Structure formats: C-alpha cells, structure tokens
mmCIF file of C-alpha atoms and ligand atoms in Angstrom:
data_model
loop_
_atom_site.group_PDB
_atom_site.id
_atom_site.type_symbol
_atom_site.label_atom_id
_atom_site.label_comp_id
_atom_site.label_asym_id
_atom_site.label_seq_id
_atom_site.Cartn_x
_atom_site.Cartn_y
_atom_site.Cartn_z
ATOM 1 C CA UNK A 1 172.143 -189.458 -52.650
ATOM 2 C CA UNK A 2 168.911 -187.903 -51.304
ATOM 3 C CA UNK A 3 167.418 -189.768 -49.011
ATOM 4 C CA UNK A 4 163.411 -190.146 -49.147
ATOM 5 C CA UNK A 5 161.462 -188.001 -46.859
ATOM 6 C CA UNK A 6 158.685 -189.412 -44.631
ATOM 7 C CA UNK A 7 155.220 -187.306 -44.923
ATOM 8 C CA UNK A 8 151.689 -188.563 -43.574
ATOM 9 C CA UNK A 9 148.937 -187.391 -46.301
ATOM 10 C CA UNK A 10 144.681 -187.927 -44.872
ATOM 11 C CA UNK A 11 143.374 -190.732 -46.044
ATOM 12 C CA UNK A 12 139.613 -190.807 -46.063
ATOM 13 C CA UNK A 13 137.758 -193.420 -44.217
ATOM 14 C CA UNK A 14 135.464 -195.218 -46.839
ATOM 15 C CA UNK A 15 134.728 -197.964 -44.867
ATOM 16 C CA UNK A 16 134.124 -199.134 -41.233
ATOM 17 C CA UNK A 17 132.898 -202.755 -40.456
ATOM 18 C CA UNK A 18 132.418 -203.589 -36.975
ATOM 19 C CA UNK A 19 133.170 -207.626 -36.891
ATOM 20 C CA UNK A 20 132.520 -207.752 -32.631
ATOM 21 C CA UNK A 21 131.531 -204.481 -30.837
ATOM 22 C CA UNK A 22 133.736 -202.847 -29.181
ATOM 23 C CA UNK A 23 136.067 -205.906 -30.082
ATOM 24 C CA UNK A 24 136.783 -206.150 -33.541
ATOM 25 C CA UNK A 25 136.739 -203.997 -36.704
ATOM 26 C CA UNK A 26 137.698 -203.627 -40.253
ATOM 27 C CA UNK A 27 138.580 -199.957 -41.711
ATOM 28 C CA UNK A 28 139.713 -198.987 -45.404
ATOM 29 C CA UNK A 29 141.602 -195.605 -45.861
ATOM 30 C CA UNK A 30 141.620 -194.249 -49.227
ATOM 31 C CA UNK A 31 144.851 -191.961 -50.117
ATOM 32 C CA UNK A 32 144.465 -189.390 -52.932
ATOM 33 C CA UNK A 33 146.001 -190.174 -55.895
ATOM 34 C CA UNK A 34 148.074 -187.465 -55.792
ATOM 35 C CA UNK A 35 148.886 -184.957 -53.098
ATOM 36 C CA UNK A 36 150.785 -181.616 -53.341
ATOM 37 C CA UNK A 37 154.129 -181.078 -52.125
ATOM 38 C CA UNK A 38 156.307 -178.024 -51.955
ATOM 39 C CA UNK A 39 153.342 -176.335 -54.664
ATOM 40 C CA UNK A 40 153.651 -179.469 -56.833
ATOM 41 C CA UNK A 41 151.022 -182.387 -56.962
ATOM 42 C CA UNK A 42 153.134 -185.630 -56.473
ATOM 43 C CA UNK A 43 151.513 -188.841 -57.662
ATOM 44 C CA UNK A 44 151.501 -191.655 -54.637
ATOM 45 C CA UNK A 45 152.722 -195.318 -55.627
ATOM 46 C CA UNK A 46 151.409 -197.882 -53.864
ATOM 47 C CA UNK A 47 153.875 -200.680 -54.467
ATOM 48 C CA UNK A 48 153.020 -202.548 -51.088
ATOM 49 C CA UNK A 49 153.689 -206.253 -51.001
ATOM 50 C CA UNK A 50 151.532 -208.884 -48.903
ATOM 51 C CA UNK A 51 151.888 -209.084 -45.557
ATOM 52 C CA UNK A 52 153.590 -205.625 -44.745
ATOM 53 C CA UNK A 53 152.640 -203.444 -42.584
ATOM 54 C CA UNK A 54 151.704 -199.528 -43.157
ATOM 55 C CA UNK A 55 151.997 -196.388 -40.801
ATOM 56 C CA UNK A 56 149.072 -194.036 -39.787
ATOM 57 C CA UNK A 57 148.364 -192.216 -37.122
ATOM 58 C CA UNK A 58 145.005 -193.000 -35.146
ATOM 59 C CA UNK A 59 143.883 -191.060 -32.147
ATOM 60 C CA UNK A 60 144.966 -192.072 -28.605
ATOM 61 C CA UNK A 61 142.200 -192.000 -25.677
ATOM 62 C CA UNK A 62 144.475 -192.422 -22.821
ATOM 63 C CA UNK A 63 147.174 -189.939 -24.013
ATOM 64 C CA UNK A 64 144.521 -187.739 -26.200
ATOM 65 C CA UNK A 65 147.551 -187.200 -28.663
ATOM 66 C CA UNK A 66 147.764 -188.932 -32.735
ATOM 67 C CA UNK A 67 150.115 -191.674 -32.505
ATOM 68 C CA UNK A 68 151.902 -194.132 -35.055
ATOM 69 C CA UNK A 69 150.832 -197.465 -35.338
ATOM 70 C CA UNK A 70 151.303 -199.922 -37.793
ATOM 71 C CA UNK A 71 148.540 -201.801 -39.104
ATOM 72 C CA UNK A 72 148.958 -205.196 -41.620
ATOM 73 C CA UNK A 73 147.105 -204.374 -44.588
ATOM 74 C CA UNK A 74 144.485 -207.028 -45.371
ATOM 75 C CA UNK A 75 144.041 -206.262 -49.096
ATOM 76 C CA UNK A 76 146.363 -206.129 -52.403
ATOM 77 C CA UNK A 77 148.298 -203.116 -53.732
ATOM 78 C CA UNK A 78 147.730 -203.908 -57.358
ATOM 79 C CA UNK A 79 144.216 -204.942 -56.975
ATOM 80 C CA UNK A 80 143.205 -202.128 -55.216
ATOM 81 C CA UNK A 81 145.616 -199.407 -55.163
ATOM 82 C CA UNK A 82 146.074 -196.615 -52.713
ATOM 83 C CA UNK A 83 143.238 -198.157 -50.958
ATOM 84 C CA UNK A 84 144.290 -199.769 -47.551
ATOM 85 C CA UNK A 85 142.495 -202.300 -45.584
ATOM 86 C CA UNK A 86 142.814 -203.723 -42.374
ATOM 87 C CA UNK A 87 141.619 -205.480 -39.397
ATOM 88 C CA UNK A 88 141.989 -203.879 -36.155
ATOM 89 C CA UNK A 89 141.162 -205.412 -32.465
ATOM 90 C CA UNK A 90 141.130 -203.339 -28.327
ATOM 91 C CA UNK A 91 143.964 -204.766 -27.056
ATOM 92 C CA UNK A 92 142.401 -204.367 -23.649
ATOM 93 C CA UNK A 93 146.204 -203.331 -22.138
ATOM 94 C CA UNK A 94 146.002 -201.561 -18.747
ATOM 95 C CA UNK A 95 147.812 -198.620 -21.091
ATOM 96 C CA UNK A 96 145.699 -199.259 -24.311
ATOM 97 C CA UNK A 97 145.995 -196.475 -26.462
ATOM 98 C CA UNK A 98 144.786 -196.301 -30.276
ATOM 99 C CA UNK A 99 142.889 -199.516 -29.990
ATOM 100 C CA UNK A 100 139.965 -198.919 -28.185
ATOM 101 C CA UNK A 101 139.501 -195.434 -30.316
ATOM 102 C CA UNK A 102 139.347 -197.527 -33.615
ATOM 103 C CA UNK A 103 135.713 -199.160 -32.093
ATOM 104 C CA UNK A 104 134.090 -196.374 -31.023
ATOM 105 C CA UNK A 105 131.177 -194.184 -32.380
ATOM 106 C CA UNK A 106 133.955 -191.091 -32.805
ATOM 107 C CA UNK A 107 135.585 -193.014 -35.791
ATOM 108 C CA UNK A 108 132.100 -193.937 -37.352
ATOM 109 C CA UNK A 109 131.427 -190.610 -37.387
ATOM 110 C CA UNK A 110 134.554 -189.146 -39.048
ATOM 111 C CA UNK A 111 133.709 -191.911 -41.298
ATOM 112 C CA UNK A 112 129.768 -190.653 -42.236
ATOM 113 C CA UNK A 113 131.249 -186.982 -42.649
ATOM 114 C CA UNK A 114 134.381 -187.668 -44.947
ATOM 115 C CA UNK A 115 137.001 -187.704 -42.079
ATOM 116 C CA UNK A 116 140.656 -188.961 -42.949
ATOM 117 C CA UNK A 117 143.254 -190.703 -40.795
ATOM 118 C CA UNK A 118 146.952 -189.663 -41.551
ATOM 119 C CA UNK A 119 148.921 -192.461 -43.108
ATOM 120 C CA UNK A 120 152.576 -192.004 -44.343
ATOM 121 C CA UNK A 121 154.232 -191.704 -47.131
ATOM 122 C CA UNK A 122 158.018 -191.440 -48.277
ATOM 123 C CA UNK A 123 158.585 -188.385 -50.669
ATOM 124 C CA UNK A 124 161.703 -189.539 -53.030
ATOM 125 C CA UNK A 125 162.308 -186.109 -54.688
ATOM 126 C CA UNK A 126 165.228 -187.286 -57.284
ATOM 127 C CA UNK A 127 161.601 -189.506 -58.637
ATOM 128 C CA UNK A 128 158.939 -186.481 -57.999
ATOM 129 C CA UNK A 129 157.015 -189.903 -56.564
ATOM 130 C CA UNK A 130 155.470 -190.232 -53.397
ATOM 131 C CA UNK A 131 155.389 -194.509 -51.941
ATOM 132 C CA UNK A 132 153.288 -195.940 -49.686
ATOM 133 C CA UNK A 133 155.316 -196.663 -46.542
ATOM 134 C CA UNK A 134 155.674 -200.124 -45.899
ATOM 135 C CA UNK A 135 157.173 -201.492 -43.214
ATOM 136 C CA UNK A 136 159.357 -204.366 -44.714
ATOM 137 C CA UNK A 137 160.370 -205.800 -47.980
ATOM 138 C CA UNK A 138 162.448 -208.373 -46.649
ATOM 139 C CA UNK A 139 161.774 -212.211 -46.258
ATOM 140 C CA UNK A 140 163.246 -213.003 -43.368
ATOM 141 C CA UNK A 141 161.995 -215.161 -39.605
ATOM 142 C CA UNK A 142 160.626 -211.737 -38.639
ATOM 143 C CA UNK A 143 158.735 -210.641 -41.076
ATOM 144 C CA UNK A 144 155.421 -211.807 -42.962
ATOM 145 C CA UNK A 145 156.416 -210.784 -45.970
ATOM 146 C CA UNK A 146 155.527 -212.981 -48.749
ATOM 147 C CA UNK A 147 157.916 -215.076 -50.735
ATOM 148 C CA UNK A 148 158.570 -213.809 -54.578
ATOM 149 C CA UNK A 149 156.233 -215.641 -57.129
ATOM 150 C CA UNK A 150 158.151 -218.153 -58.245
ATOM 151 C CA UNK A 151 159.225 -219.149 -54.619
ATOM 152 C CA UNK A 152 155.529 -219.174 -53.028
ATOM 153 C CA UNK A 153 153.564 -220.991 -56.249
ATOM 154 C CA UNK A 154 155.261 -223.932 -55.391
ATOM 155 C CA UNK A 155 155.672 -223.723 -51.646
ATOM 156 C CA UNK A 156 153.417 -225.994 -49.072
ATOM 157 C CA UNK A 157 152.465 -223.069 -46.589
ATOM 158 C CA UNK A 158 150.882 -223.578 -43.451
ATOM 159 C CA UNK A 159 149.353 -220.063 -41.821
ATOM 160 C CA UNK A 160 148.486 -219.731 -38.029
ATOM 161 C CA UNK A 161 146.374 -217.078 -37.148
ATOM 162 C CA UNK A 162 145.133 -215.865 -33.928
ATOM 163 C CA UNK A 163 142.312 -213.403 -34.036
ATOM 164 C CA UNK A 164 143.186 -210.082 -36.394
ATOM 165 C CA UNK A 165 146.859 -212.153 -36.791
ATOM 166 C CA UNK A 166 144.755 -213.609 -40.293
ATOM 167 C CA UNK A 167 145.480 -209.961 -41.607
ATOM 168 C CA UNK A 168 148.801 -210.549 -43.439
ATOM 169 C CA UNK A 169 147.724 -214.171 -44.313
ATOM 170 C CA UNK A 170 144.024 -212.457 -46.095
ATOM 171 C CA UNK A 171 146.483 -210.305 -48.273
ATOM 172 C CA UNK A 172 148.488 -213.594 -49.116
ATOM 173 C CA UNK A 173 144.992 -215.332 -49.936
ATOM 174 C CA UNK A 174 144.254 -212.654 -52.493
ATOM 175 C CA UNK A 175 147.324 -212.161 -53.838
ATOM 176 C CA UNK A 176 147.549 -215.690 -54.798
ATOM 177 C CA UNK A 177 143.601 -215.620 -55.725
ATOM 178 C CA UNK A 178 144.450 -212.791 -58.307
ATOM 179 C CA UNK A 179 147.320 -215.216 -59.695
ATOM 180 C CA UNK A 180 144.915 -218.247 -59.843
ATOM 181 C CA UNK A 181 147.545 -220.136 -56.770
ATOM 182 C CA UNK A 182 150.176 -220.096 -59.511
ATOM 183 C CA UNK A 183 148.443 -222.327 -61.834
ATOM 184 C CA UNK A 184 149.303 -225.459 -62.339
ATOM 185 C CA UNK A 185 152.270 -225.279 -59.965
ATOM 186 C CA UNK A 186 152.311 -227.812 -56.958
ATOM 187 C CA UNK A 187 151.781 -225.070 -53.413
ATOM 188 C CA UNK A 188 149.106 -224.780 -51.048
ATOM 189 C CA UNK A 189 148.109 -222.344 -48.924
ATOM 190 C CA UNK A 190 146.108 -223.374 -45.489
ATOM 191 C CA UNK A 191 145.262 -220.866 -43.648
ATOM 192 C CA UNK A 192 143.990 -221.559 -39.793
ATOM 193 C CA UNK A 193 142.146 -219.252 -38.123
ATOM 194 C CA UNK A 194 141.409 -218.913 -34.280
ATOM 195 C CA UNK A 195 138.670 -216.825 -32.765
ATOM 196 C CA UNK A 196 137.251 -217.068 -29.935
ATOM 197 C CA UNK A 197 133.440 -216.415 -31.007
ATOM 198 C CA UNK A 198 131.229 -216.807 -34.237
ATOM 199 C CA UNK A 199 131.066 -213.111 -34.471
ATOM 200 C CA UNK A 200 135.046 -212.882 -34.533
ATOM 201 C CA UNK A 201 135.083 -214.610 -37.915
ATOM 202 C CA UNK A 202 136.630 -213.013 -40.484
ATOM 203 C CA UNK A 203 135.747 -213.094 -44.356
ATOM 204 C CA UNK A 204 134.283 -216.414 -43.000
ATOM 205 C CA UNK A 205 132.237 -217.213 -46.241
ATOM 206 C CA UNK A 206 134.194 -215.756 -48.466
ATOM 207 C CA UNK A 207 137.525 -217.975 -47.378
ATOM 208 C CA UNK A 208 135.035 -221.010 -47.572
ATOM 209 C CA UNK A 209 134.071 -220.250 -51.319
ATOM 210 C CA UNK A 210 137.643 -220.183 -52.394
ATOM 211 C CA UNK A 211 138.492 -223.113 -50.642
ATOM 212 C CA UNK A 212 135.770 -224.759 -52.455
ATOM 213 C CA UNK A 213 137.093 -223.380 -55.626
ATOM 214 C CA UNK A 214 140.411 -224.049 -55.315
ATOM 215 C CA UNK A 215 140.265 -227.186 -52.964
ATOM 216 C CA UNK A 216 143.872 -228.033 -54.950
ATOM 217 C CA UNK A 217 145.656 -224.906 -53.530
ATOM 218 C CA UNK A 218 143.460 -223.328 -50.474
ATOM 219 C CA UNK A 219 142.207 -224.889 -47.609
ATOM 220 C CA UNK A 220 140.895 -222.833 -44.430
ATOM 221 C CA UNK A 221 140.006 -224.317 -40.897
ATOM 222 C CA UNK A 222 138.221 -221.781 -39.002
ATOM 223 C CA UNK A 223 138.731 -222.814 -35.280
ATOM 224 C CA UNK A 224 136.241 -221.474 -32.575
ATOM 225 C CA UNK A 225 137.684 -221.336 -29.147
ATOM 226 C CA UNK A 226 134.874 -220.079 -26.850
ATOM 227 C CA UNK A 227 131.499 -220.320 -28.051
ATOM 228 C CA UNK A 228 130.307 -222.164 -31.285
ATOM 229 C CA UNK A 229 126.745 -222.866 -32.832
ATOM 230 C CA UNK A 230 125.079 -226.414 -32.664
ATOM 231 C CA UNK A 231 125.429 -227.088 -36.110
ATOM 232 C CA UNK A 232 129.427 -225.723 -36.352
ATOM 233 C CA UNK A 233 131.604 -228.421 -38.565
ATOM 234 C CA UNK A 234 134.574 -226.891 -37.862
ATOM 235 C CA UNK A 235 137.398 -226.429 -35.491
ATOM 236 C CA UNK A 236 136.426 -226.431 -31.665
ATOM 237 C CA UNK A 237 139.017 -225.241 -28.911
ATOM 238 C CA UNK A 238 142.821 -224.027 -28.404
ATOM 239 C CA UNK A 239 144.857 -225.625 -31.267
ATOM 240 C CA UNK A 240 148.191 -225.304 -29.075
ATOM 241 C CA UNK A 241 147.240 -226.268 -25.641
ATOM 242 C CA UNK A 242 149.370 -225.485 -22.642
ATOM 243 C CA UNK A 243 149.310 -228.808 -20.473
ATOM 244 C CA UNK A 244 151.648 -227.482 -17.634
ATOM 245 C CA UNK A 245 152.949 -224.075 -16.989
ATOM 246 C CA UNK A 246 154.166 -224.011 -13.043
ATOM 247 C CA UNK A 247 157.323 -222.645 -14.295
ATOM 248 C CA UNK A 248 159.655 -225.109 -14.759
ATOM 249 C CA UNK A 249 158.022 -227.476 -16.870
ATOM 250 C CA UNK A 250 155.547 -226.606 -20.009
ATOM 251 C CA UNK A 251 154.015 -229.286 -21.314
ATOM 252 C CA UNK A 252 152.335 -228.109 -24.997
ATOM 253 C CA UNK A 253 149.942 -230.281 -26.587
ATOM 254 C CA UNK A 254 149.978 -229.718 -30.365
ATOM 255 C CA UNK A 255 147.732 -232.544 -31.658
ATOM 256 C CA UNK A 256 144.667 -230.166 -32.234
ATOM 257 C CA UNK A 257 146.849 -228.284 -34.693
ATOM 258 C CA UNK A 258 148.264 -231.557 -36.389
ATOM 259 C CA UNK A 259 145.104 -233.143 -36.800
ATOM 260 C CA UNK A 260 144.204 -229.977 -39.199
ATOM 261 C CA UNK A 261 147.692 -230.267 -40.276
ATOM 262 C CA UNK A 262 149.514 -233.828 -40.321
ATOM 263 C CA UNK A 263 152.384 -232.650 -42.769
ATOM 264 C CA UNK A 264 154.018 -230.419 -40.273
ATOM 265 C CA UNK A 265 157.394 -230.712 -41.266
ATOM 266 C CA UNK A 266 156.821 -230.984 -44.798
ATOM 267 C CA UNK A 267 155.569 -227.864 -44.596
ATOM 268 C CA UNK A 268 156.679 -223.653 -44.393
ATOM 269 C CA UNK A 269 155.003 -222.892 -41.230
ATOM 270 C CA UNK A 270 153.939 -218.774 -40.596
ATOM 271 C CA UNK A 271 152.231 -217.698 -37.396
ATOM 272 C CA UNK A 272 150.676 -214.693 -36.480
ATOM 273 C CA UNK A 273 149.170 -213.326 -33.476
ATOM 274 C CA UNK A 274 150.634 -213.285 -29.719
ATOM 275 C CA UNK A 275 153.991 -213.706 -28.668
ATOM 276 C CA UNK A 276 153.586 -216.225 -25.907
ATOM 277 C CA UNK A 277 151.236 -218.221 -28.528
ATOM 278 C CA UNK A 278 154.042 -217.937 -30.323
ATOM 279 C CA UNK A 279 156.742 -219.273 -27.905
ATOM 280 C CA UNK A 280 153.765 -221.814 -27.198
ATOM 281 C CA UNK A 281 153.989 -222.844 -30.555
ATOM 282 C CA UNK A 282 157.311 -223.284 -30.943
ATOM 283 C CA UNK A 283 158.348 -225.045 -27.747
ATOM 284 C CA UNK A 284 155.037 -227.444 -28.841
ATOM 285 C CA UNK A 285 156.523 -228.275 -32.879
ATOM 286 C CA UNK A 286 160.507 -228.614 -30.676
ATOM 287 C CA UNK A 287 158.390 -231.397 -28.262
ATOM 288 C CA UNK A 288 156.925 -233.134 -30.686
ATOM 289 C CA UNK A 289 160.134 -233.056 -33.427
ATOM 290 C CA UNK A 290 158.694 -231.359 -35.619
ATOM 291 C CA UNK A 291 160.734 -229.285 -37.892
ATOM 292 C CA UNK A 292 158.849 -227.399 -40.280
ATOM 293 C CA UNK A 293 160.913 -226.532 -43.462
ATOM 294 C CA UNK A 294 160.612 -223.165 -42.726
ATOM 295 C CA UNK A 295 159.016 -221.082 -39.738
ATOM 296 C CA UNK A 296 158.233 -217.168 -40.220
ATOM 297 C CA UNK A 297 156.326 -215.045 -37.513
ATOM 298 C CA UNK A 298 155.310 -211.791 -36.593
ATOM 299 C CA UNK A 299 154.036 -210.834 -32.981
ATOM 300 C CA UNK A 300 151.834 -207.513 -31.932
HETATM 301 C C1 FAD B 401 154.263 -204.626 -37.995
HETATM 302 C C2 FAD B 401 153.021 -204.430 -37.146
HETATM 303 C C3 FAD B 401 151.777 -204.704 -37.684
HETATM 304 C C4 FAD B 401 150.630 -204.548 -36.915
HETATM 305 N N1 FAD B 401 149.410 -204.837 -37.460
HETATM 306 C C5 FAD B 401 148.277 -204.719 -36.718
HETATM 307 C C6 FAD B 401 147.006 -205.045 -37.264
HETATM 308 O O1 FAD B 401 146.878 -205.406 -38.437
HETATM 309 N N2 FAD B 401 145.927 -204.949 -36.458
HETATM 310 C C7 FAD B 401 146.035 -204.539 -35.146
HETATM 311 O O2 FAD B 401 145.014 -204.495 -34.445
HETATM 312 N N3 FAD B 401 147.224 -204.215 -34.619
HETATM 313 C C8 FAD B 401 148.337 -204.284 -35.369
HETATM 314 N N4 FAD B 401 149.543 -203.954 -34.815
HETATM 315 C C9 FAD B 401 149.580 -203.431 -33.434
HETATM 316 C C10 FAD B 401 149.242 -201.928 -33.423
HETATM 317 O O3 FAD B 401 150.235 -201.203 -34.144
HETATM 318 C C11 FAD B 401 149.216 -201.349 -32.007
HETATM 319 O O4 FAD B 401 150.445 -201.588 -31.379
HETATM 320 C C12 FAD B 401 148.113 -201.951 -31.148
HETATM 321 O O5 FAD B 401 146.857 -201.708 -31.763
HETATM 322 C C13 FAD B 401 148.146 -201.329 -29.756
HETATM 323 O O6 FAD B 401 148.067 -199.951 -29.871
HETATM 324 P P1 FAD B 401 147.660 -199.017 -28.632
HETATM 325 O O7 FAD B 401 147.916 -197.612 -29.070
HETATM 326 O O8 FAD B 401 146.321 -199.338 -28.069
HETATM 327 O O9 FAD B 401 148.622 -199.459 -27.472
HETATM 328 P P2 FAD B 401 150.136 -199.029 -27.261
HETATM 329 O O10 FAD B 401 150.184 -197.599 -26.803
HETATM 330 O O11 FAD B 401 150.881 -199.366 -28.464
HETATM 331 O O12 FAD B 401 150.510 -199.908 -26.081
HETATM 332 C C14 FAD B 401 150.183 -201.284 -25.985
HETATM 333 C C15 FAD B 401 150.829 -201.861 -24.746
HETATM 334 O O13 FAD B 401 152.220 -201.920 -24.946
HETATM 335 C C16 FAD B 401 152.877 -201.177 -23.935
HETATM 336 N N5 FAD B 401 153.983 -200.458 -24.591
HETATM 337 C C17 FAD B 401 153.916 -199.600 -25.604
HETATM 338 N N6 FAD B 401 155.138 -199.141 -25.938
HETATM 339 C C18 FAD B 401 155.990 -199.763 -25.106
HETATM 340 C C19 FAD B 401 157.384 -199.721 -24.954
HETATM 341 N N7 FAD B 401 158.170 -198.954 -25.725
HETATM 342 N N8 FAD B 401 157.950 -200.479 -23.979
HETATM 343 C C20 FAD B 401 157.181 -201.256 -23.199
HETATM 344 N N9 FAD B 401 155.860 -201.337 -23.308
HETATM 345 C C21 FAD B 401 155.265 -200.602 -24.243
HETATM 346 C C22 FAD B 401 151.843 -200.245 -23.383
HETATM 347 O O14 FAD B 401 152.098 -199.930 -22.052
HETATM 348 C C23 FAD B 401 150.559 -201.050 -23.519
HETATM 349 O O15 FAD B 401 150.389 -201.933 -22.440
HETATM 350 C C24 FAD B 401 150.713 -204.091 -35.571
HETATM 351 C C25 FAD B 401 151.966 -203.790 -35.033
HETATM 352 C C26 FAD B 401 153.096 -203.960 -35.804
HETATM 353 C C27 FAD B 401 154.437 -203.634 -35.190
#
C-alpha cells in the first residue's frame, strides 16, 4: 500500500483581524481548489473535523526560517471548505518564534497584495486526491476532537477556554449551529471563555446571539480577568484560583467555575488553553470530588 505523501500548497491570506494589537489575531487561508502535482491538477478535500488542528508554515523572527506550526481551525470544513480559520496569540516566550510574526504589519501586507502562507496537504496517489492535513481524528483525553453526531447531540458538554484555547470549542459551536444542536435531542454545549481584557473577546456578540437563540442547547459565560467595563454582566476574575502554591501544598479554589457550572460531574468536561491551568484544573475538580463524566484537553 502507498502511503500518502505530505505536500504544503500557498494558501492565500483573505483575511486578517487584529482582536488586541500585537496580542491577538484572527487569519483565514484560502487553499485552491485544486493544485497541480507531478503535471496533473489534483482536487484538495477538505474533510477536517472540529477541533483538529492543521499544519502551515508561518515565518519565524527569531530564527528568520518558515516553520511548522499547528493552528486549531476555528471554522467548519463543510460549511466553508478549503477555507481555514483561526485564532492566533504572541506567546511572549523568551524563544518566541512564529507568534509574534502573525501580529505584525509584514503579514498585513502579504495579506493587501495576495500573499499565501504554506499549509499542508497529504497527496494519496492510489485516489488522485489531495486532504487537508489534520492533525487527529481520534477521540481520545488528548485530543479535542469532537464526538460523532449521535454521541455529542445528546451529550452535556462543558468547554473551558483560556484566551485563543476557545478555537476548537468555536468550530464545535458551529458545527452544532449548522445541525440546529441536534434537534430535539437532550445536549448542551457551554462554552466558558477567559480573557483577560474586553478587547480579547472573541466572536463576543455573535456567541451571545446564539445563546439567545438556542438558550435550550448553548450557553456562553464570557469571563474577564483583568479589566472589565462598568456596565459588564458577566464573568469577573480567575475561574480556577490558586489559593497556595509554596510547593508542597496547592490549594485550588474552583467555586468561580462552579457557580457558572453547578453540574460538574454530570457533565463531559473539555479544557483548552495552558498546561499548568490545566493541572490547576484538575487538581481543583480531584479537591473538590468532582468527577466529571468525562474530561478531554489539549495544551499549547
Ligand atoms: C495541536 C495544536 C494546535 C495549536 N493551535 C493553536 C492555535 O489555534 N492558536 C495558537 O496561537 N497556537 C496554537 N498552537 C501553538 C502553535 O503551534 C505554536 O506552538 C505557538 O504559536 C508558538 O509558536 P512559536 O513559533 O512562537 O514558538 P516555538 O518556536 O514553538 O516555541 C515556543 C516555546 O517553546 C519552546 N520549545 C519549542 N520547541 C521545544 C522543544 N522541542 N523542547 C522544549 N522547548 C521547546 C521554545 O523555546 C519557546 O519557549 C497549537 C499547537 C498545537 C500542537
């Protein structure tokens, strides 16, 4: 058996929206819908699931090279296909690399004058296809990857995200948006969201609209954790707060996070963001005995 090739085709930058300056952006890629291979144009597949990952290669200002990096796409496969969204944040690492080049004027620019970022794609030649690379197709602790339809229509999910960790979880939101949250089947989807400024938001009005729409399936608590208007309803400070850390004994306070939540451990639990908010949030739910029915993560 053959085994599919790997190949990175330019996608054009269509779109670049800068959430926080220098902080925070959103950038869609656009591949062709067919690229040529060996003399032959190959049609590209996008068969992408929510909450997978795909693989391009962005510039690097410290090491002035194009490096891979995967990005979670934000957007839906069959709603928009071959066109790839995502949310993208400066880590602000001593050895940041790709980061701080996605918020700066350079990629504006390639963006005004048609410029493309390599993404990859694997080239199965017994199909004459080429597929979007995605990262994973299997539901497992590791992985974001959503449930099959059946499985999530019915599911109570619980999403944690911290900062551009509400990529995967905005791909789950329209995935289920496009299948009306499964109907008249029994799951929700909450989705909570921690920034640390108003500007940091994310889809903001458009995630309270659906929640209003679909108060029966979708609920969304943005949470602000530095700076928030008078007049802000919402959320206000860390949702998993560390009460001790000396070392030998962390205390984690999880009650900000169950007071948007209460049902815990009648629900599938998903996290997204940092790993020590991640370890945070999983010594807090062992302190407090709180055993989700399931718990599925994925650190950057
Ligand atoms: C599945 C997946 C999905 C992702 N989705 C997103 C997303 O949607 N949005 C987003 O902003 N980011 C996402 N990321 C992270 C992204 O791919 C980059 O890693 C991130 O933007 C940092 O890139 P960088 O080039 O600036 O830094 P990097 O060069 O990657 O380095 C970051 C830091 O890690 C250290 N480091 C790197 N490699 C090693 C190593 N081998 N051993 C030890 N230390 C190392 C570096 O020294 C530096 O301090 C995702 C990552 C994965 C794996």
């Amino acid at each position: 058996m053959t085994r599919p090739r790997e190949l990175f085709v330019p996608a054009r930058i269509i779109h670049v929206e800068t959430y926080d300056p220098g902080e925070m952006r959103k950038v869609t890629l656009a591949l062709p819908e067919t690229y040529e291979v060996d003399g032959r144009p190959l049609p590209i597949r996008d068969c992408m699931h929510p909450g997978s990952a795909f693989l391009a290669k962005p510039f690097g200002v410290r090491t002035r090279k194009y490096r891979r990096r995967m990005y979670t796409r934000s957007n839906c496969a069959d709603e928009n296909p071959r066109v790839l969204e995502t949310i993208i944040n400066d880590t602000h690492k001593e050895k940041a690399d790709t980061s701080p080049w996605w918020q700066t004027d350079d990629l504006v620019q390639r963006c005004r004058t048609g410029g493309s970022i390599d993404v990859c794609v694997s080239y199965d030649e017994t199909r004459s296809e080429l597929v979007v690379y995605q990262n994973s197709r299997t539901v497992d602790p590791t992985t974001l990857v959503l449930e099959e339809d059946h499985e999530w229509c019915s599911m109570r999910i619980v999403a944690v995200a911290l900062s551009t960790g509400i990529t995967p979880f905005l791909a789950y939101v329209r995935y289920m948006q496009s299948r009306a949250f499964g109907g008249t089947a029994e799951g929700h989807f909450s989705l909570i969201v921690s920034v640390k400024t108003p500007r940091q938001l994310m889809e903001h009005q458009a995630l309270l609209d659906l929640s209003r729409e679909f108060p029966q399936h979708f609920s969304y608590h943005p949470v602000l954790t530095r700076e928030w208007p008078e007049n802000w309803a919402h959320g206000k400070g860390r949702i998993v707060q560390v009460l001790t850390d000396d070392g030998r004994d962390t205390r984690v306070n999880l009650a900000p996070l169950v007071e948007l939540e209460p049902n815990l451990s009648q629900c599938h639990v998903r996290f997204c963001g940092n790993a020590p908010a991640k370890d945070q949030l999983v010594l807090g739910l062992e302190q407090a005995q709180l055993v989700p029915l399931s718990f599925r993560s994925e650190t950057w």
